[in-house]
Coordinates of C-alpha atoms in Angstrom, one line a residue:
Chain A
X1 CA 13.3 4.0 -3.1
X2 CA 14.3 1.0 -0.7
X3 CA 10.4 1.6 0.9
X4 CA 9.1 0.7 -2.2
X5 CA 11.2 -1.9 -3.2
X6 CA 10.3 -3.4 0.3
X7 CA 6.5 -2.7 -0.2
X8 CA 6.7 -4.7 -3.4
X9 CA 8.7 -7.5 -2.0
X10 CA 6.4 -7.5 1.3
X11 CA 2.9 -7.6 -1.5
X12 CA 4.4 -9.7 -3.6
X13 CA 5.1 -12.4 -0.7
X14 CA 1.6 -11.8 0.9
X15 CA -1.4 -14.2 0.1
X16 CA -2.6 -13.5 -3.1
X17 CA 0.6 -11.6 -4.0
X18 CA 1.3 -13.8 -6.9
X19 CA 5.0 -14.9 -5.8
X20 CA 5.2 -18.4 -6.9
X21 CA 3.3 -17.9 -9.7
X22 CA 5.7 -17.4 -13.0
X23 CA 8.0 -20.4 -10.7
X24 CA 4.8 -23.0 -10.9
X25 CA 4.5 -22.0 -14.6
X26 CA 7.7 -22.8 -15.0
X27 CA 7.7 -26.0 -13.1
X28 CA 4.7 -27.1 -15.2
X29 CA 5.7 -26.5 -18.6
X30 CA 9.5 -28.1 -18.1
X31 CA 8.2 -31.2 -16.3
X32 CA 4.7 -32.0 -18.8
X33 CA 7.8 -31.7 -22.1
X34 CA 9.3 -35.0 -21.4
X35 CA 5.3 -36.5 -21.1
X36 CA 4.8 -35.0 -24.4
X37 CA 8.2 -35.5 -26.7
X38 CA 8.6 -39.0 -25.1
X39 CA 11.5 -40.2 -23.3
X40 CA 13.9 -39.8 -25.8
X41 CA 17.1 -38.5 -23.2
X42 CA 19.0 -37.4 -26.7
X43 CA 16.4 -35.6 -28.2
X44 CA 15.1 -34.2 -24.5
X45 CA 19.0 -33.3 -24.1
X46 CA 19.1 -31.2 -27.1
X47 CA 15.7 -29.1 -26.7
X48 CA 16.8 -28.8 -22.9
X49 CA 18.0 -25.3 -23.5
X50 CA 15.7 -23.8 -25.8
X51 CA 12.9 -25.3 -23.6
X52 CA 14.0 -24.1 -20.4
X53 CA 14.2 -20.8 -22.3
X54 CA 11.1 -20.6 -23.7
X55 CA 9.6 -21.3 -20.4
X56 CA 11.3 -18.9 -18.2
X57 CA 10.2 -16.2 -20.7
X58 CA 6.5 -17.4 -20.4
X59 CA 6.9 -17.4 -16.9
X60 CA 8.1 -14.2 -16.9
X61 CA 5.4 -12.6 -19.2
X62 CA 2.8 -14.5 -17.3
X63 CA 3.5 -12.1 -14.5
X64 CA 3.9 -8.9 -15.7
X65 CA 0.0 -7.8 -15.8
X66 CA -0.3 -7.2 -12.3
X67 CA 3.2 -5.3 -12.2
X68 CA 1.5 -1.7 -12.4
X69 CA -2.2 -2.5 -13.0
X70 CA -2.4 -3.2 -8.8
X71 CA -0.9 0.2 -8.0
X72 CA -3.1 2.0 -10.9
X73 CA -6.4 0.3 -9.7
X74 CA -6.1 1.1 -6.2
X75 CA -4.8 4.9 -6.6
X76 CA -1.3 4.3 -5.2
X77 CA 0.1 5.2 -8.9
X78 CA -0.8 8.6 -9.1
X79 CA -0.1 9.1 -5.3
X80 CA 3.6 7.9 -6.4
X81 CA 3.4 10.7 -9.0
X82 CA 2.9 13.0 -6.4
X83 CA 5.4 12.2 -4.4
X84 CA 9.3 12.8 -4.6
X85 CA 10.3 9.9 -6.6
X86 CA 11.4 10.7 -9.7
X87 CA 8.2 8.4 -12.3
X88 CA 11.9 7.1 -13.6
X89 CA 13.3 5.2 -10.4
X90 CA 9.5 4.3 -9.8
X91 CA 9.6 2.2 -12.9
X92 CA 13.1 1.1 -12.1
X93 CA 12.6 -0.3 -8.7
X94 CA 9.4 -1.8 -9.8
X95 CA 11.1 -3.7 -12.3
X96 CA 13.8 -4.9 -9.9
X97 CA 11.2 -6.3 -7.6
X98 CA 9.7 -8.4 -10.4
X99 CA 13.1 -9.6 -11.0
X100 CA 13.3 -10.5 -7.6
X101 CA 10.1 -12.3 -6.9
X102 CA 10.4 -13.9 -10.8
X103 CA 13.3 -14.0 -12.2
X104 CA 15.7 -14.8 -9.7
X105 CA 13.8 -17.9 -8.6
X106 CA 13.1 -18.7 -12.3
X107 CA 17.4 -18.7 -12.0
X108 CA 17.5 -20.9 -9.1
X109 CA 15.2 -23.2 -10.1
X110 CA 16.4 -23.6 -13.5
X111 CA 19.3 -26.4 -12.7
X112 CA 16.6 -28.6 -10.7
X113 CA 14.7 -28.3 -13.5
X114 CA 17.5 -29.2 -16.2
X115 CA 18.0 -32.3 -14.7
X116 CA 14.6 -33.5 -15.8
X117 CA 15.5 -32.1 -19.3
X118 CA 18.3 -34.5 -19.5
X119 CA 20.5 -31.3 -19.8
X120 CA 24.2 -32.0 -20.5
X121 CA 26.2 -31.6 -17.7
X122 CA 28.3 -28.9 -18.7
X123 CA 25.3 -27.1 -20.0
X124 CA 24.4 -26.4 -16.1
X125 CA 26.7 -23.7 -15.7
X126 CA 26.0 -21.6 -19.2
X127 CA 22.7 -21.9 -18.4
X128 CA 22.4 -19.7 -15.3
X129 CA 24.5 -17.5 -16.2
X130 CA 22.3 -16.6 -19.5
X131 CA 19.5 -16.6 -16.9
X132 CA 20.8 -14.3 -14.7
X133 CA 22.4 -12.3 -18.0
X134 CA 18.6 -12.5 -19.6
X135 CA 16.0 -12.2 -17.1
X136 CA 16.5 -8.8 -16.2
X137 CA 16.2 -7.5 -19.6
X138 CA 13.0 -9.3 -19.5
X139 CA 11.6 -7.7 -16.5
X140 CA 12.8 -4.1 -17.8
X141 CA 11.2 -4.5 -21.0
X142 CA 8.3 -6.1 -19.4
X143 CA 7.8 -2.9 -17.4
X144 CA 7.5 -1.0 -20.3
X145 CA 4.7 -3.4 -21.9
X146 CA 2.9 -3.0 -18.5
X147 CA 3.2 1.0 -18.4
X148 CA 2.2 1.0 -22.2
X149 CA -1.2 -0.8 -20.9
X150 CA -1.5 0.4 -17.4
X151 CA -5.6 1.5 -17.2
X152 CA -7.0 -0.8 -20.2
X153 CA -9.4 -3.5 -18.7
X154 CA -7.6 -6.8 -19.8
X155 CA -4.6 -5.0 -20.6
X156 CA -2.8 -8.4 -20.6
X157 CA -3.3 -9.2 -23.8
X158 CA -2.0 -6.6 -25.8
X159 CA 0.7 -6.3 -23.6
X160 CA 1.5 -9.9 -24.5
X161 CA 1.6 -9.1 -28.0
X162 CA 3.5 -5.6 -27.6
X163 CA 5.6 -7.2 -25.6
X164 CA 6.9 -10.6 -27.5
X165 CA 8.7 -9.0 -30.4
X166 CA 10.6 -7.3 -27.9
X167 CA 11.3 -10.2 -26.3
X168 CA 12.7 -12.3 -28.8
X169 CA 16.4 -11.1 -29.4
X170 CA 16.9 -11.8 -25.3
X171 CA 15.4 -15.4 -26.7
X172 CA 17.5 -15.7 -29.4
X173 CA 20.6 -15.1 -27.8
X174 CA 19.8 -16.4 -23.9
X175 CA 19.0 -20.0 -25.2
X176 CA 22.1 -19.9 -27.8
X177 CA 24.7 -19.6 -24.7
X178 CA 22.6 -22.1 -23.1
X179 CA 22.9 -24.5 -26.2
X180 CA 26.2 -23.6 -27.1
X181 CA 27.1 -24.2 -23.3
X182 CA 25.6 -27.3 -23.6
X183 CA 27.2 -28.6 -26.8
X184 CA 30.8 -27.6 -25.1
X185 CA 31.2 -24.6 -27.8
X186 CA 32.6 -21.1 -27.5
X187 CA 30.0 -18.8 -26.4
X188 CA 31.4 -15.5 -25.4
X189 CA 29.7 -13.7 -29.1
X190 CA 26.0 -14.4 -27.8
X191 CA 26.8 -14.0 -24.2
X192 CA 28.4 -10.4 -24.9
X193 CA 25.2 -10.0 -27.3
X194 CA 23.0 -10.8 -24.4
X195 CA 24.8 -8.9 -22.2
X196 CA 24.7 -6.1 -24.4
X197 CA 21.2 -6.2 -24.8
X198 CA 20.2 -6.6 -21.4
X199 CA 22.5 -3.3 -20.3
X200 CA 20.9 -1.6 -23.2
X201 CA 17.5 -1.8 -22.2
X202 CA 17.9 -1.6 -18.0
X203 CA 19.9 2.0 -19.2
X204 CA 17.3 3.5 -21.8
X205 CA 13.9 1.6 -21.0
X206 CA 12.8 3.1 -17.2
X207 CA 13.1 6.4 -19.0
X208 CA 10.7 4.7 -22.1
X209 CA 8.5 3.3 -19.2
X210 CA 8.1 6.3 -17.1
X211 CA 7.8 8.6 -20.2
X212 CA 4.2 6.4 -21.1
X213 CA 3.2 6.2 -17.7
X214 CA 2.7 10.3 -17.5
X215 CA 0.8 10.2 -20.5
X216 CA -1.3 7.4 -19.6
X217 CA -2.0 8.8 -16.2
X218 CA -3.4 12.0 -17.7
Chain B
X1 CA 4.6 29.3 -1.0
X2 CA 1.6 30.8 -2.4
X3 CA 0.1 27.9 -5.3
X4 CA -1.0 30.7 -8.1
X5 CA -3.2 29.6 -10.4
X6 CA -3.1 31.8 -13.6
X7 CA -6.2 31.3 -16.6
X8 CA -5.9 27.8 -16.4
X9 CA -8.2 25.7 -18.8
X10 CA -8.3 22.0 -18.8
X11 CA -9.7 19.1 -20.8
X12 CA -10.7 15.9 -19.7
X13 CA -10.5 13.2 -22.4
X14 CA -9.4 15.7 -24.8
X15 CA -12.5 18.2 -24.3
X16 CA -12.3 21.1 -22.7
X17 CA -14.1 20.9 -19.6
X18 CA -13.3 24.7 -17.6
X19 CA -11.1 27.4 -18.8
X20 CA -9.9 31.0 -17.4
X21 CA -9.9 29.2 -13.9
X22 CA -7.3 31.9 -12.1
X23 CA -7.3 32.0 -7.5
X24 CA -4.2 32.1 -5.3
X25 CA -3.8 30.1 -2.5
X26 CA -1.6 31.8 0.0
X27 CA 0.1 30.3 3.3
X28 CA -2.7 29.3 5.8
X29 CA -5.8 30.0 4.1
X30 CA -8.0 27.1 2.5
X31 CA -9.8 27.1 -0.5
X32 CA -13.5 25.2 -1.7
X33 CA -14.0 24.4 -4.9
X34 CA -17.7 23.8 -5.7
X35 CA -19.7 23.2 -9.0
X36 CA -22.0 20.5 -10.1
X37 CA -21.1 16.8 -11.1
X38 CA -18.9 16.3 -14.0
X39 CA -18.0 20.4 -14.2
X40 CA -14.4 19.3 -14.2
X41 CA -13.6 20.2 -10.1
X42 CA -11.8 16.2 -10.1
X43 CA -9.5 17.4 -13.6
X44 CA -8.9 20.8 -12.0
X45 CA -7.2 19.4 -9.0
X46 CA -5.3 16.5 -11.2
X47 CA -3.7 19.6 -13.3
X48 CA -2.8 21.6 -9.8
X49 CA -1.1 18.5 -9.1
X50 CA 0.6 17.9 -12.0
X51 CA -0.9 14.7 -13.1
X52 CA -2.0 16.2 -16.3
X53 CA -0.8 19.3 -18.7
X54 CA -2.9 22.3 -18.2
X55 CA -4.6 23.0 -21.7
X56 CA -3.8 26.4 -21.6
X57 CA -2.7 29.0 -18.3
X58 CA -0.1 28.0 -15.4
X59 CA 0.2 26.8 -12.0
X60 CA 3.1 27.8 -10.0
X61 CA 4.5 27.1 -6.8
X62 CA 3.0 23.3 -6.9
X63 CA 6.0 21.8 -7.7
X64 CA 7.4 19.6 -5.2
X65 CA 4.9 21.0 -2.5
X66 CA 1.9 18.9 -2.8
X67 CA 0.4 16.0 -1.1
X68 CA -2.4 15.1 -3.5
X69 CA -5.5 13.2 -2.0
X70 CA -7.6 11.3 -4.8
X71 CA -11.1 9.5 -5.0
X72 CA -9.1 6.1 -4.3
X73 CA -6.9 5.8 -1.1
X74 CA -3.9 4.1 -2.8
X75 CA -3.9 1.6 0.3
X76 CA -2.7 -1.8 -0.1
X77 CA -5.1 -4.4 1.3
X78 CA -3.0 -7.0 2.7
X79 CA -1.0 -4.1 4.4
X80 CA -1.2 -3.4 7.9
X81 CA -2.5 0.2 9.0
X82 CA 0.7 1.4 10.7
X83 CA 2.7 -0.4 7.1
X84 CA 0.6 1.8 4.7
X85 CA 1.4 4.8 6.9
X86 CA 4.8 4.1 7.4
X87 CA 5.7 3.5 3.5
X88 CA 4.2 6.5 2.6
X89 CA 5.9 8.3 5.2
X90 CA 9.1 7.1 3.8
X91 CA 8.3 8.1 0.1
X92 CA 8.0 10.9 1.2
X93 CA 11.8 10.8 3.8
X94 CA 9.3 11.1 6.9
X95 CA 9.3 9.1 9.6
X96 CA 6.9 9.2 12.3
X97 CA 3.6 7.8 12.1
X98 CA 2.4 8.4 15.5
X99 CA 0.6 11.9 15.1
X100 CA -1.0 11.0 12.4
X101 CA -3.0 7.6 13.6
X102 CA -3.9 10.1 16.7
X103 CA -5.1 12.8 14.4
X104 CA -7.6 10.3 12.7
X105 CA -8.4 7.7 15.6
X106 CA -6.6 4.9 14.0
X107 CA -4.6 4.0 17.2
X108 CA -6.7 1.0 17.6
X109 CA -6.7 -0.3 14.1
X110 CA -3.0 -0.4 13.8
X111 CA -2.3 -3.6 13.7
X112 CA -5.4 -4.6 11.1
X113 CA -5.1 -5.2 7.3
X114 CA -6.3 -2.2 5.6
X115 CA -8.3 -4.6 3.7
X116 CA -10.3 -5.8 6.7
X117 CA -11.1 -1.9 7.5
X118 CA -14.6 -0.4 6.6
X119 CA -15.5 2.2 3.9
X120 CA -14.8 5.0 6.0
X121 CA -12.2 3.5 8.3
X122 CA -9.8 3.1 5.0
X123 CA -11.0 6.6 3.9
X124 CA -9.5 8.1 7.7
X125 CA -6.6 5.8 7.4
X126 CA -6.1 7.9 2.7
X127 CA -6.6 11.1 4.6
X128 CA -4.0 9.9 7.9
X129 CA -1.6 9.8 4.8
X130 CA -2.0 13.5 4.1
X131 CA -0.2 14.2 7.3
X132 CA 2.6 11.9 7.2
X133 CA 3.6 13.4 4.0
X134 CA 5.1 17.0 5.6
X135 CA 3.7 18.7 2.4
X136 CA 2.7 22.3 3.0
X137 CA -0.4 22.0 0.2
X138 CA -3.0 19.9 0.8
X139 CA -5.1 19.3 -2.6
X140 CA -8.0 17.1 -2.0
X141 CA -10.4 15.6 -4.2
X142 CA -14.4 15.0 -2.0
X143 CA -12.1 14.2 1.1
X144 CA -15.2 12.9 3.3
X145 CA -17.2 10.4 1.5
X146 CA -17.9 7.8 3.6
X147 CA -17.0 9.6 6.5
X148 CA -19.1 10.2 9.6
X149 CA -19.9 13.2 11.2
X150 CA -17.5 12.4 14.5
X151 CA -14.8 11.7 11.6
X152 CA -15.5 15.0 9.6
X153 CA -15.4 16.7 12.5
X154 CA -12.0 15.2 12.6
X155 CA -10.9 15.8 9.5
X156 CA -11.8 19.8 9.8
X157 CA -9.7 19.8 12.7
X158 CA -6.8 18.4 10.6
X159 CA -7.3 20.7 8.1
X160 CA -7.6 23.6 10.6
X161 CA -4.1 22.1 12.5
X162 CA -2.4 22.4 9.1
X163 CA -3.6 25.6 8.2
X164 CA -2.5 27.1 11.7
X165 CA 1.1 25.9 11.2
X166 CA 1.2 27.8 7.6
X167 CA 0.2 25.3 5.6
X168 CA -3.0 25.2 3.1
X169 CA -5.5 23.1 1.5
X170 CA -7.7 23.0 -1.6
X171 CA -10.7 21.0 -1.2
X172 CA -13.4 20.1 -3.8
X173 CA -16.2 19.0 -1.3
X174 CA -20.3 19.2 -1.2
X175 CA -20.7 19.5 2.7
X176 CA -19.6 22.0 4.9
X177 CA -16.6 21.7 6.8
X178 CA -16.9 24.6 9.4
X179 CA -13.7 25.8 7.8
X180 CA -13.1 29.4 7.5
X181 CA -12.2 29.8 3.8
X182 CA -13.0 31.0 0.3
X183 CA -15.2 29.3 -1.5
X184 CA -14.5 29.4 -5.6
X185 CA -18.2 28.2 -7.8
X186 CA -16.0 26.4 -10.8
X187 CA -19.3 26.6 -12.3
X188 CA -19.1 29.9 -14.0
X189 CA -15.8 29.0 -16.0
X190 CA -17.5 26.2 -18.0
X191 CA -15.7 25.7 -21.0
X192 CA -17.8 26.7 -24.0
X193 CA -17.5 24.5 -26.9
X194 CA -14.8 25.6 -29.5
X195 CA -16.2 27.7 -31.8
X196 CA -16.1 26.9 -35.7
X197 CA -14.9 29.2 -37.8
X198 CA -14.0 27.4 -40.9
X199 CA -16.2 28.0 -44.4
X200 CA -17.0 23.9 -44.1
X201 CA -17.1 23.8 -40.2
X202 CA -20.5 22.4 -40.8
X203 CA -19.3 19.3 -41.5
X204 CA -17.3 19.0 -38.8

C-alpha cells in the first residue's frame, strides 16, 4: 500500500505529473475576483469565503480526470487487480495521494490567498480548518466520479457532472464555517455537519469506488 | 496448485465469444493457447484471471496465484527501470529486483526512464515484472510482440526457469517458443450464436 502511495506521490511530482495544477487554478481564480468585483474590501471581505470555496472545489475537480484514467491507459490498472491489493485500499490510497498533491496545498495556500480576498482576520483560522475538514471528502468522492468513468475517451466531462451534485453539501457546509468563522459566529453545527459528511463518505465511498471499477474493468 | 478450468464460456462485450473451454494446468507444465484473431484467446485469459465473470463454467485454483501479463506493460514513463520493478515487486511484498533485470538483459537500462526505452526494451522490462511478482501461474496475453529473436530466446528460457522450479504458464502466442507444452486450438469452442426459440424470435 505505502509503494503505491509513494508511486503516486513520486508521478505526481514528476514533469508532466500534474502537481501544481489544481494549486495554479486556484491561484488564478482567487487573484482575477478582486479584478472583476472591483476593489470593494467590504464586499471582497464578505464573498472571501464562499469564493475561496468555490475555488478550491474547482481546483480540486479540475484534477481528478487523470486520477485513474493514467493507470487504466497504460495497463497498470488491471495489473493492480491482479495483484494482492484488495481493488478497495487501491481506491483508498489513490485518493489519499490526490489529497496530498491537491488538497493539502489547496489548505496551505488558502490563508496567502485570503489575504488578497480581504478575508476578516478571524476568518483565517475557520477557514483551514473547513479545508482540511472538506477536501478529503472531495477527493474521496472524486475517486468515485473517476472510477465511474475510468475507460470513456473524454471521461472528464461527465465525470464533472456526476460528480457536482455530489459535491455540493461539502460546499454548502465547508464555506458556511468559513463565513460563519469569518463573521465571528458559532460554527460547531456545520463544522460537525461537514465533519460528518466527510467521515461518511472516506468510510462507505472506496468500497462504492472499487465496486464500479470491477465492473468497468470487465 | 493445479489452475482447473471447468466448461468455461465467456462473452466479450456481452456476446458470447467461446464456450465449453475445460484444460488443467498442473505444476510445471505450460500451456498455448492458439486460435485466430478476435476468437476470444485475450477474454479467455482476462476471465482465468479474474478480471471478468466467467459467463458460464469455473476456474479454480487462480485465486491469489496469478501474475497476469496483458497487451499493455502497465509501466510508468517517467519511471526509472529499476523504480517500475521495484514497485511492483513491493505490490506484490517482494523485494529483490536483481534476478529479474539479469533474466531480461535490463542491467544496462536501469537507470533509464521507461519512457525513453524502445518498443521491445519496455516489453522485456512488462515481462521482467512477471518475475518479480513470486506468483506460481504465469497467464500471458502475445508475450513477444516486439521482441527479437535474442529476447524470445530469452523469454523461453524464463518461462522454462519457472516451469523447472514448479511453476507454470499459460501463453496465448502465434510463434513458437521451443517450449515443451500442450498446445490447446480455442478455435473449436467458438461460441455459436444463441439460438431462438421464442414463437416471435424473428423479430428479434
Amino acid at each position: 500500500m505505502i509503494a503505491l502511495l509513494l508511486r503516486d506521490l513520486k508521478l505526481a511530482f514528476r514533469a508532466g505529473g500534474g502537481f501544481g495544477l489544481g494549486l495554479a487554478f486556484f491561484l488564478i481564480v482567487t487573484v482575477m475576483v478582486p479584478f472583476s468585483v472591483g476593489p470593494q474590501s467590504e464586499l471582497l471581505a464578505r464573498i472571501a469565503p464562499g469564493v475561496l470555496w468555490l475555488g478550491a472545489l474547482l481546483a480540486c475537480l479540475l484534477s481528478l480526470d487523470r486520477l485513474l484514467a493514467l493507470d487504466w491507459e497504460d495497463g497498470s490498472l488491471d495489473l493492480l487487480a491482479t495483484a494482492p491489493l484488495p481493488l478497495e485500499s487501491t481506491v483508498t490510497i489513490k485518493a489519499l495521494a490526490h489529497w496530498i498533491t491537491t488538497g493539502l496545498p489547496l489548505v496551505m495556500a488558502a490563508p496567502v490567498l485570503g489575504v488578497l480576498l480581504n478575508l476578516p482576520v478571524q476568518g483565517f483560522q475557520w477557514l483551514v480548518i473547513s479545508l482540511l475538514l472538506g477536501t478529503p471528502a472531495l477527493s474521496v468522492i472524486g475517486t468515485f466520479g473517476a472510477a465511474l468513468t475510468v475507460g470513456l475517451k473524454r471521461g472528464g466531462l461527465l465525470m464533472s457532472l456526476l460528480v457536482m451534485p455530489l459535491y455540493v453539501p461539502t460546499l454548502i457546509f465547508g464555506s458556511e464555517v468559513a463565513r460563519r468563522g469569518a463573521e465571528g459566529m458559532a460554527v460547531q453545527t456545520p463544522l460537525l455537519l461537514l465533519a460528518g459528511i466527510s467521515a461518511a463518505s472516506i468510510a462507505l465511498l472506496p468500497f462504492a469506488s472499487a465496486a464500479v471499477l470491477r465492473v468497468n474493468l470487465r | 496448485m493445479t489452475l482447473t478450468v471447468t466448461d468455461l464460456g465467456v462473452a466479450r462485450g456481452g456476446i458470447p465469444v467461446l464456450e465449453g473451454v475445460s484444460f488443467a494446468l498442473a505444476p510445471g507444465k505450460a500451456l498455448i493457447l492458439r486460435g485466430s484473431n478476435g476468437i476470444g484467446k485475450t477474454t479467455l485469459l482476462r476471465t482465468v484471471a479474474g478480471l471478468q465473470p466467467p459467463l458460464k463454467g469455473r476456474v479454480d485454483g487462480a485465486e491469489d496465484q496469478i501474475a497476469y501479463a496483458a497487451h499493455s506493460d502497465g509501466l510508468k514513463p517517467t519511471l526509472t527501470v529499476a523504480e517500475n520493478l521495484i514497485f511492483w515487486a513491493s505490490v506484490f511484498g517482494r523485494n529483490g529486483i536483481e534476478q529479474a533485470l539479469d533474466g531480461f538483459d535490463l542491467q544496462t537500462l536501469r537507470d533509464r526512464q521507461a519512457g525513453a526505452l524502445s518498443a521491445g526494451q519496455k516489453r522485456r522490462l512488462g515481462l521482467s515484472r512477471m518475475l518479480v511478482t513470486g506468483r506460481p501461474i504465469w497467464i500471458m496475453d502475445e508475450p513477444t510482440v516486439s521482441l527479437d529473436k535474442t529476447s524470445v530466446a530469452m523469454f523461453a528460457n524464463a518461462v522454462r526457469a519457472h516451469l523447472g522450479q514448479g511453476g507454470s504458464a499459460l501463453i496465448a502466442t502465434h510463434i513458437d517458443l521451443g517450449l515443451e507444452a500442450e498446445v490447446l486450438d480455442v478455435g473449436p469452442y467458438k461460441a455459436k450464436p444463441p439460438e431462438i426459440d421464442d414463437f416471435d424470435g424473428g423479430f428479434l
